[in-house]
XYZ file of C-alpha atoms in Angstrom:
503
model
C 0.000 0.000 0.000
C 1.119 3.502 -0.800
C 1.373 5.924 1.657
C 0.222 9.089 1.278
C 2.504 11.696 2.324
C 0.169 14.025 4.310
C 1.961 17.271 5.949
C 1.046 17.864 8.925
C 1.785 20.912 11.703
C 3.526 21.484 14.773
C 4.181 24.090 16.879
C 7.800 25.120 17.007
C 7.740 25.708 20.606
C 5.835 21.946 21.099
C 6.146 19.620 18.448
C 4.434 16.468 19.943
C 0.788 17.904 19.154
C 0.226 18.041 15.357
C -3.119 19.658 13.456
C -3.920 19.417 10.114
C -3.068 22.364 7.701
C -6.893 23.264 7.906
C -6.130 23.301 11.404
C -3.080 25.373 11.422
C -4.686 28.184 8.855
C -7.945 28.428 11.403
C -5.548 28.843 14.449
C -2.911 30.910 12.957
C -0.665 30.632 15.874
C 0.225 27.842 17.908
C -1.557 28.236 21.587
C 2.247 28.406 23.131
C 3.042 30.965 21.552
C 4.536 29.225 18.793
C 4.166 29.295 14.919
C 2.998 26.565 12.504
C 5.726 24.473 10.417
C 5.742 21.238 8.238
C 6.692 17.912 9.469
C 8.638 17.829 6.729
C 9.041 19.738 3.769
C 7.929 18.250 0.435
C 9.758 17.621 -2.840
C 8.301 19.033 -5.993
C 6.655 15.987 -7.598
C 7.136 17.540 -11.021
C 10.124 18.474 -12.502
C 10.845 22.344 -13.339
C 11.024 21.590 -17.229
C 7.107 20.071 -16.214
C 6.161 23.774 -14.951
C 7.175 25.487 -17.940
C 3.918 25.374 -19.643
C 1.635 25.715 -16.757
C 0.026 29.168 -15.965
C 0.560 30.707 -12.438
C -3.172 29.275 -11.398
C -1.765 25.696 -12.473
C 2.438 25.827 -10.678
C 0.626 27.387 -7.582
C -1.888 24.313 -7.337
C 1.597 22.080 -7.940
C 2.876 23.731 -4.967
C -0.248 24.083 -2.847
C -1.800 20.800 -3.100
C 1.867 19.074 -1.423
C 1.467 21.590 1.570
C -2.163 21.644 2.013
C -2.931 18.013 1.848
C -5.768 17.598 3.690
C -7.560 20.319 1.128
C -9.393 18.308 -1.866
C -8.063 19.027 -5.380
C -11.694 20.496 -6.085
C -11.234 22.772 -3.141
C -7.802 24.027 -3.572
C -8.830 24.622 -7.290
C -11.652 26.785 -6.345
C -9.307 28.704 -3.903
C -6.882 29.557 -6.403
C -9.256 30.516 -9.462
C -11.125 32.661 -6.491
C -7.476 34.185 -5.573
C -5.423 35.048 -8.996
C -8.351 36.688 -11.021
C -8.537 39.476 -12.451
C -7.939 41.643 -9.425
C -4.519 41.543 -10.983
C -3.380 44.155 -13.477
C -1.487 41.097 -15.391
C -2.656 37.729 -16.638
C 1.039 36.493 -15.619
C 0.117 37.542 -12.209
C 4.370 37.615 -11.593
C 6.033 38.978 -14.284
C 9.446 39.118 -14.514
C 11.171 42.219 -15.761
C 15.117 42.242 -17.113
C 17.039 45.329 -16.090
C 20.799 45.606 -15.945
C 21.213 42.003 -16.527
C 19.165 40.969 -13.007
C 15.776 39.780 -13.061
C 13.095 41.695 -10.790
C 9.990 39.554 -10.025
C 7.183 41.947 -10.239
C 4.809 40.942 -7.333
C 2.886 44.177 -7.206
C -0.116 43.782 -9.566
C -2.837 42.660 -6.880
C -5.706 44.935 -6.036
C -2.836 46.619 -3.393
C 0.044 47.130 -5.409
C 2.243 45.218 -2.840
C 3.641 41.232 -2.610
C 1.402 41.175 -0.066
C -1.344 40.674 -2.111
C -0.050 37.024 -3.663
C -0.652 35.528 -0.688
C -4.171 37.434 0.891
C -5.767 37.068 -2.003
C -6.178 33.539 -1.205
C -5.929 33.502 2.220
C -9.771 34.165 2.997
C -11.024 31.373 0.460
C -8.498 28.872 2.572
C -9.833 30.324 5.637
C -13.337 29.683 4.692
C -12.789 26.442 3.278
C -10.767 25.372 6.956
C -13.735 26.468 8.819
C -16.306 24.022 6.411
C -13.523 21.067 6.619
C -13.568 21.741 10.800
C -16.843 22.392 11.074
C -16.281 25.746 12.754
C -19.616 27.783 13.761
C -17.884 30.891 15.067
C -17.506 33.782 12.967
C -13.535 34.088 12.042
C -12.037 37.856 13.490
C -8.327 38.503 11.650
C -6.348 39.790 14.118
C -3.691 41.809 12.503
C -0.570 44.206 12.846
C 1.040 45.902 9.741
C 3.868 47.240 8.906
C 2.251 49.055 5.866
C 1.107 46.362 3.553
C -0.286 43.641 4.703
C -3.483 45.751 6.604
C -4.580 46.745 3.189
C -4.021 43.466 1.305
C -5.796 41.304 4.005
C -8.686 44.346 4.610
C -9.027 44.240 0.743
C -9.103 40.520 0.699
C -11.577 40.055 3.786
C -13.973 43.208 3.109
C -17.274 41.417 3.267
C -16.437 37.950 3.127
C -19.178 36.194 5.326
C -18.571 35.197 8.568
C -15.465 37.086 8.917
C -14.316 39.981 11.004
C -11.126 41.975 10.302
C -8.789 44.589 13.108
C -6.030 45.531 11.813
C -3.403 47.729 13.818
C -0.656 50.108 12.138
C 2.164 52.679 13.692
C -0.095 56.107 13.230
C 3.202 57.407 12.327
C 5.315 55.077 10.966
C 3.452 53.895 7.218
C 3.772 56.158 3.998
C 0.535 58.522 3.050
C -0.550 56.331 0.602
C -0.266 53.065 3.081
C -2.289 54.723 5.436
C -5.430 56.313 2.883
C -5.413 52.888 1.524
C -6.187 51.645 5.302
C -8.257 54.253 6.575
C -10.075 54.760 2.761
C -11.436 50.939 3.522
C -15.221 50.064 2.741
C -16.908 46.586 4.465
C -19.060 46.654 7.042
C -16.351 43.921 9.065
C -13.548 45.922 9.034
C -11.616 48.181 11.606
C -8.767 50.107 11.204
C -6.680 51.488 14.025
C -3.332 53.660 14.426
C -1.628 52.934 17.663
C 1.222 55.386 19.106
C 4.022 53.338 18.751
C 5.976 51.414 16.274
C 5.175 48.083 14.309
C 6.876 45.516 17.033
C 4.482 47.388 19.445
C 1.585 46.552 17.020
C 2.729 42.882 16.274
C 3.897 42.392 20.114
C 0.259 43.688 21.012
C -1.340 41.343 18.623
C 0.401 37.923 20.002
C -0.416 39.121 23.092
C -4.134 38.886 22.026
C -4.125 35.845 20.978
C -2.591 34.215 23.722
C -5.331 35.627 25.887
C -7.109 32.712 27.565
C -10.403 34.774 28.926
C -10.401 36.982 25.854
C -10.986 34.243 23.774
C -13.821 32.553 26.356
C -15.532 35.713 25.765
C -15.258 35.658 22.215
C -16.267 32.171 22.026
C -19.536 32.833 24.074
C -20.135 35.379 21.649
C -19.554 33.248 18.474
C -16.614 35.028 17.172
C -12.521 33.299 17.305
C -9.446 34.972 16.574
C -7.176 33.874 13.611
C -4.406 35.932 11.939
C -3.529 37.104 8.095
C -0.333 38.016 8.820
C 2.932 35.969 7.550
C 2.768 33.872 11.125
C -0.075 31.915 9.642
C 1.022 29.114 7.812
C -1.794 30.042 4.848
C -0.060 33.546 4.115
C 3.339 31.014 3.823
C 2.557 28.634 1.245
C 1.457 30.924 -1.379
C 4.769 32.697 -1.312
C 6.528 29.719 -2.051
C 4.723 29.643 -5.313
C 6.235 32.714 -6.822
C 9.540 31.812 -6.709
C 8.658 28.181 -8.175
C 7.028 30.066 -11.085
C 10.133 32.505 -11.498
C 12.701 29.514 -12.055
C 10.076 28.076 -14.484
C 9.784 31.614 -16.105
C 13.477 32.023 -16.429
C 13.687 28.707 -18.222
C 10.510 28.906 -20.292
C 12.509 32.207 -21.698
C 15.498 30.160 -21.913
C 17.434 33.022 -19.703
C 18.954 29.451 -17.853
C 19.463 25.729 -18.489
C 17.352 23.066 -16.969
C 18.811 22.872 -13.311
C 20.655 25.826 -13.504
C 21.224 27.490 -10.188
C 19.889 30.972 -9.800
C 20.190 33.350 -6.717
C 17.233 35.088 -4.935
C 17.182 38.301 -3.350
C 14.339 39.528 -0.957
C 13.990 42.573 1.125
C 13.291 41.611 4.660
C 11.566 42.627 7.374
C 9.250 39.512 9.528
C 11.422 37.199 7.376
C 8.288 35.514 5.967
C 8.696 36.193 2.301
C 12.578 34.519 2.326
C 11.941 31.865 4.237
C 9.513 31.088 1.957
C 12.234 31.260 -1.075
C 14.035 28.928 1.491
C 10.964 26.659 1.518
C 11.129 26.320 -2.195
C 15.074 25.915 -2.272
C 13.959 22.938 -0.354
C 11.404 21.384 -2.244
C 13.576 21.394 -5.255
C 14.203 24.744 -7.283
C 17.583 25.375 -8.022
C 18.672 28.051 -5.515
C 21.616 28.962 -4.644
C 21.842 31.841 -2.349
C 19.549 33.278 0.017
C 20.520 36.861 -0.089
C 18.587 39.100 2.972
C 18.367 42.779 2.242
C 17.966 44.850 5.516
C 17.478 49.090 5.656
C 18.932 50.570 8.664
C 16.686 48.354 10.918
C 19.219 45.654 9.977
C 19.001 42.876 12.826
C 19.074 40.708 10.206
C 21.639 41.168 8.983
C 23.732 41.836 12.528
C 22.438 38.075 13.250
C 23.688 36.746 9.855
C 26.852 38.245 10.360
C 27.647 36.917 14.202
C 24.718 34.557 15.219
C 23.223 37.118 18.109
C 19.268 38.241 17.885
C 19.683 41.441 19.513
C 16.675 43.952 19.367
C 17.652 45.968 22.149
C 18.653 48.947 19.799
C 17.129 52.245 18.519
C 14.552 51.873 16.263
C 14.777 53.575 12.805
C 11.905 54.940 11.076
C 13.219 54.764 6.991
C 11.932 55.290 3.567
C 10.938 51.593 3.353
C 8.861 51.323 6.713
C 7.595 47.723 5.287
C 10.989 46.613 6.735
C 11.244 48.762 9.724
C 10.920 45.497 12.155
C 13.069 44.344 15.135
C 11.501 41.008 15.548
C 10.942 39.397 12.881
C 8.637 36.669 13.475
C 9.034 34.471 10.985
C 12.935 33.819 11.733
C 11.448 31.139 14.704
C 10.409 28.630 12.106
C 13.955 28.485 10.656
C 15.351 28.977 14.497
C 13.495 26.294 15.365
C 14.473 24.028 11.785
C 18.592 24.421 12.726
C 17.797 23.280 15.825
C 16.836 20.404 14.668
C 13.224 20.621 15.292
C 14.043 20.689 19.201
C 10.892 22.732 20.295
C 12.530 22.813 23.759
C 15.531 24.567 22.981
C 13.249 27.417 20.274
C 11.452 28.186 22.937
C 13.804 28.821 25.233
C 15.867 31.051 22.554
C 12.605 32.750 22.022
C 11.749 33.296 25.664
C 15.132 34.990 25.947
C 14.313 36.894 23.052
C 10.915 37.896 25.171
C 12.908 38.718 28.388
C 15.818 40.192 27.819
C 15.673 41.022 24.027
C 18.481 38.770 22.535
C 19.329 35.488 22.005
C 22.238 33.567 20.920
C 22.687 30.517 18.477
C 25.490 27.690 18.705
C 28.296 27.113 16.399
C 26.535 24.308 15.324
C 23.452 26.264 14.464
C 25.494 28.799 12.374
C 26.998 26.330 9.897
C 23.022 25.508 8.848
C 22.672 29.122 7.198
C 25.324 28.671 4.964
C 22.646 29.363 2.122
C 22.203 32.998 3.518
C 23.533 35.768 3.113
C 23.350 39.200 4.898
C 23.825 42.832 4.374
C 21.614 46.242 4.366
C 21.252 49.717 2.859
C 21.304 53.125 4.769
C 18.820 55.283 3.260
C 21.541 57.306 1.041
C 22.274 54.158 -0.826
C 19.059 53.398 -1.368
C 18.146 56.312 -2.787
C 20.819 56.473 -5.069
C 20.333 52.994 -6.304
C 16.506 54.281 -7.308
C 18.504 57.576 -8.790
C 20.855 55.064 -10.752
C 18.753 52.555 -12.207
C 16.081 55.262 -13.550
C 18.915 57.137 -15.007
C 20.511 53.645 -16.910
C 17.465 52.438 -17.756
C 13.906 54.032 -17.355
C 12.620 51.622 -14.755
C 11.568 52.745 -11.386
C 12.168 50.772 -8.058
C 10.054 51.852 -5.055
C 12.410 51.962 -1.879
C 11.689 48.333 -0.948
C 13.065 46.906 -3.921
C 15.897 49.316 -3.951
C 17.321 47.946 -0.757
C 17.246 44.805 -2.197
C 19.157 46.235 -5.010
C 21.565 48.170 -3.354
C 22.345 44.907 -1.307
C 22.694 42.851 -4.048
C 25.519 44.938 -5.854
C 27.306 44.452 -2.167
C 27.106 40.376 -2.385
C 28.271 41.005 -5.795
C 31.219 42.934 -4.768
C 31.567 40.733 -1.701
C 31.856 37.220 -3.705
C 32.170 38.512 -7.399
C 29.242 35.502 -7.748
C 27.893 36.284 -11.001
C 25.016 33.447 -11.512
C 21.573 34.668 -12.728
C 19.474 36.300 -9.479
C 15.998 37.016 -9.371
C 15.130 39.926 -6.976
C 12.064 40.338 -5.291
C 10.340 43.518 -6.225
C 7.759 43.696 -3.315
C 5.477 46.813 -3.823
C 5.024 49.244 -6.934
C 6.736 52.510 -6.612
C 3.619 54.300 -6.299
C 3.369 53.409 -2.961
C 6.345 55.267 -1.701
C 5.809 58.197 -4.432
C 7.465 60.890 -2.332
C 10.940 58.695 -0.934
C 11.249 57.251 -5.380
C 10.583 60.894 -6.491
C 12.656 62.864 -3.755
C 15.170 60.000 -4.923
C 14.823 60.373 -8.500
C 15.342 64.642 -7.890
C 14.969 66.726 -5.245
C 12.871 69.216 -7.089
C 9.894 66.635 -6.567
C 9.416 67.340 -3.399
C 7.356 70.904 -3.515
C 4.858 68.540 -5.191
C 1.662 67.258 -3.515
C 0.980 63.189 -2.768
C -1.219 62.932 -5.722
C 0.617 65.422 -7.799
C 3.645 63.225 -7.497
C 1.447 60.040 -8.582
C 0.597 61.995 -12.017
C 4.335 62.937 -12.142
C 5.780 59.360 -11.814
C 3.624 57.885 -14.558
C 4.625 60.380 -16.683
C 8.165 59.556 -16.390
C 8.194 56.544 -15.676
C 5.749 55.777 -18.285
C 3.503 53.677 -16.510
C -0.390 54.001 -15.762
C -1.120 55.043 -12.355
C -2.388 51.938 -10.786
C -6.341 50.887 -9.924
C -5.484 51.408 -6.476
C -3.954 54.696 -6.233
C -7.082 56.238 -8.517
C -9.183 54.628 -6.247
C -8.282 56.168 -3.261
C -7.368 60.271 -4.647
C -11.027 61.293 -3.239
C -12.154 58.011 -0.944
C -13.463 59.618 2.156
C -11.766 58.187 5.699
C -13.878 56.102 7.262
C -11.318 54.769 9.930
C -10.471 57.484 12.369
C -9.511 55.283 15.532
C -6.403 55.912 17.122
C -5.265 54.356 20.363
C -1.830 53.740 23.145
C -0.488 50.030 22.382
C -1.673 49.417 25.999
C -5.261 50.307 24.995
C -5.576 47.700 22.302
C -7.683 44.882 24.048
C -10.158 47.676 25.040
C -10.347 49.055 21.754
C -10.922 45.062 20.105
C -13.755 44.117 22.656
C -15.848 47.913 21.770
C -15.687 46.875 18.318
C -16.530 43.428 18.482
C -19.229 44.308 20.966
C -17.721 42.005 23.781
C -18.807 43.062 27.371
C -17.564 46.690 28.920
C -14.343 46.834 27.365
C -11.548 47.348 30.558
């Protein structure tokens, strides 16, 4: 008899319970405190040359269907074709885009102009589905903190679904104009918007904190409502990423830009560590990677913890032109913490309860020699303005400040290793996002020019249509105007949800 190879979840601070990936996408986080990973990650049952012909719909249900096992082909289908429609500017959905010899995977063309949207776009139709497959009565609420991006990409994906509620949380001060009219611009009678005073870790920090509140959720449950999350901690944000960079190998060969098993490098710029470890995932499963290569900005624990094995957030926290990335703990990191351990949930947790207490931790020797595949480095806010400057000037094609760091960082590794392979670099949001930082960038004289007035000005010279979602939101009224302290944010959750007299 053959043996199915179902994946199943564990925490990474317990692994002797397992749940289903149904399981894992309803809960989001791991009632310890931990996050969701594979018992094992799966091998591509396909081969790359296989991919070539199949659309993005078609490689992401390759993908999908070895993670999500317990989902029926039927319903994994029907989540996808919901997903990758034509809320995307592009039938390609990822296109990649040569410039200066490196390949920039365009992951902007959702309904929020950020990467963001490849993997919320789905996330509510797995959601749904999990709670059918489990049986769940409760209404879902998404329980989120952003750094930017993902609040508008999960409010945008959620907005009206039935029997969902979305909160999202952002630093009032620390997301770009646009970021924050897209938020606060939001229609759907289950979403709630709120600007805390404070920075993202304060807002993410806040959030786990929520969830592991035992008589919050007995309230919510005698009120029919349980939490999950939409950001990168759940494992259903995780396993759509891994898709992309599938699809990019397969693009790059289709195009015959490589061979057939050709190793390629992949840079991403970093800030929870969700969207590299999910190039790391697919490394794993098969595609030809070589290096991992993490981009930081100025906020670069990364890449101080790349470079000597120490975790250290106690340091000042930089507010930059790509606040996407401005993030001292990155979440994510614990699942591949917890993978060069060795799976030992014993010793994660303890490296992440140090992390909790005293704001560092430290990995072995041992440990170390597992992230051979990574590499580190960052961008001050100079060079990443320059490298926008530079590549518009060369060739016509405009980076927002996201991309640029991962740019900048890449022309370091090059110097660095003189590795000259073929690399694919993430481009995670359009430039019209950031229009101020890639204009200011570009020349200073953009500056004296409104929000909207730069918008106009960048597709003129960058020759490029100003994007669905920037039109949409030039005269959108604000219909989220809540703003509370990150020690106010249970209160402000139980008004909204209607649960008892808030505390």
């Amino acid at each position: 008899m053959v043996r199915k190879m179902e994946v199943l979840y564990s925490s990474t601070r317990d692994s002797g319970k397992c749940v289903t990936a149904s399981q894992a996408i309803l809960k989001g986080l791991s009632e310890d405190g931990g996050l969701f990973v594979p018992d094992h990650i799966p091998t591509l049952s396909c081969s790359m040359r296989d991919l070539v012909g199949k659309n993005y719909q078609d490689t992401a249900y390759e993908v999908m269907k070895l993670f999500l096992t317990d989902f029926t082909e039927e319903e994994l289908k029907n989540c996808i074709a919901r997903a990758y429609d034509s809320k995307f500017d592009t039938e390609v959905i990822a296109p990649l885009v040569e410039a200066e010899g490196t390949y920039y995977l365009e992951l902007f063309h959702g309904a929020t102009i950020a990467f963001k949207d490849m993997a919320l776009s789905i996330l509510p139709h797995l959601m749904i589905t999990s709670a059918k497959k489990n049986h769940v009565e409760n209404d879902i609420v998404i329980l989120t903190a952003t750094s930017g991006d993902t609040g508008k990409a999960a409010l945008s994906g959620f907005a009206d679904v039935e029997g969902t509620k979305i909160i999202v949380f952002y630093p009032k001060n620390g997301v770009s104009p646009i970021q924050e009219k897209q938020m606060v611009t939001q229609k759907g009678d289950n979403t709630f918007v709120v600007g805390i005073h404070g920075n993202f870790d304060d807002a993410q920090t806040g959030v786990k904190t929520l969830f592991n509140d035992r008589q919050l959720a007995e309230e919510m449950a005698a009120h029919g409502l349980q939490f999950s999350s939409a950001n990168s901690i759940n494992i259903g944000r995780l396993v759509p990423q891994v898709v992309y960079y599938v699809y990019a190998y397969a693009q790059l060969l289709k195009e015959d830009k490589i061979q057939d098993g050709e190793q390629i490098n992949v840079v991403v710029p970093t800030g929870n560590f969700g969207n590299i470890l999910a190039a790391f995932y697919a490394k794993n499963m098969g595609v030809p990677i070589n290096k991992l290569i993490c981009a930081s900005n100025e906020n670069k624990v990364l890449y101080d913890f790349f470079m000597t094995g120490d975790y250290d957030r106690n340091r000042e926290f930089k507010l930059t032109s790509s606040p996407s990335m401005d993030i001292l703990i990155s979440s994510n990191l614990e699942r591949l913490i917890y993978r060069i351990a060795g799976g030992d949930a014993e010793k994660n947790a303890g490296l992440m309860k140090a992390l909790s207490e005293q704001g560092s931790y430290q990995i072995t020797d041992e440990m170390r020699e597992q992230l051979a595949d990574f590499y580190g480095n960052f961008a001050d806010e100079k060079e990443t303005a320059d490298r926008i400057r530079e590549m518009y000037e060369d060739t016509g094609y405009v980076l927002d400040t996201h991309t640029a760091v991962a740019s900048a960082v890449y022309q370091k590794y090059v110097s660095d290793t003189k590795d000259s392979i073929k690399t694919v670099i993430a481009s995670t949001a359009s430039p019209f996002k950031f229009t101020r930082s890639v204009m200011k960038a570009i020349d200073e004289k953009y500056d004296s020019l409104s929000d909207f007035e730069l918008v106009d000005e960048l597709s003129k010279i960058g020759n490029v249509d100003v994007p669905k979602a920037i039109e949409e939101i030039r005269t959108a009224p604000v219909i989220h105007d809540t703003v509370c302290d990150k020690t106010e944010m249970k209160a402000v959750v139980k008004r909204f949800l209607g649960i008892g007299q808030a505390e």
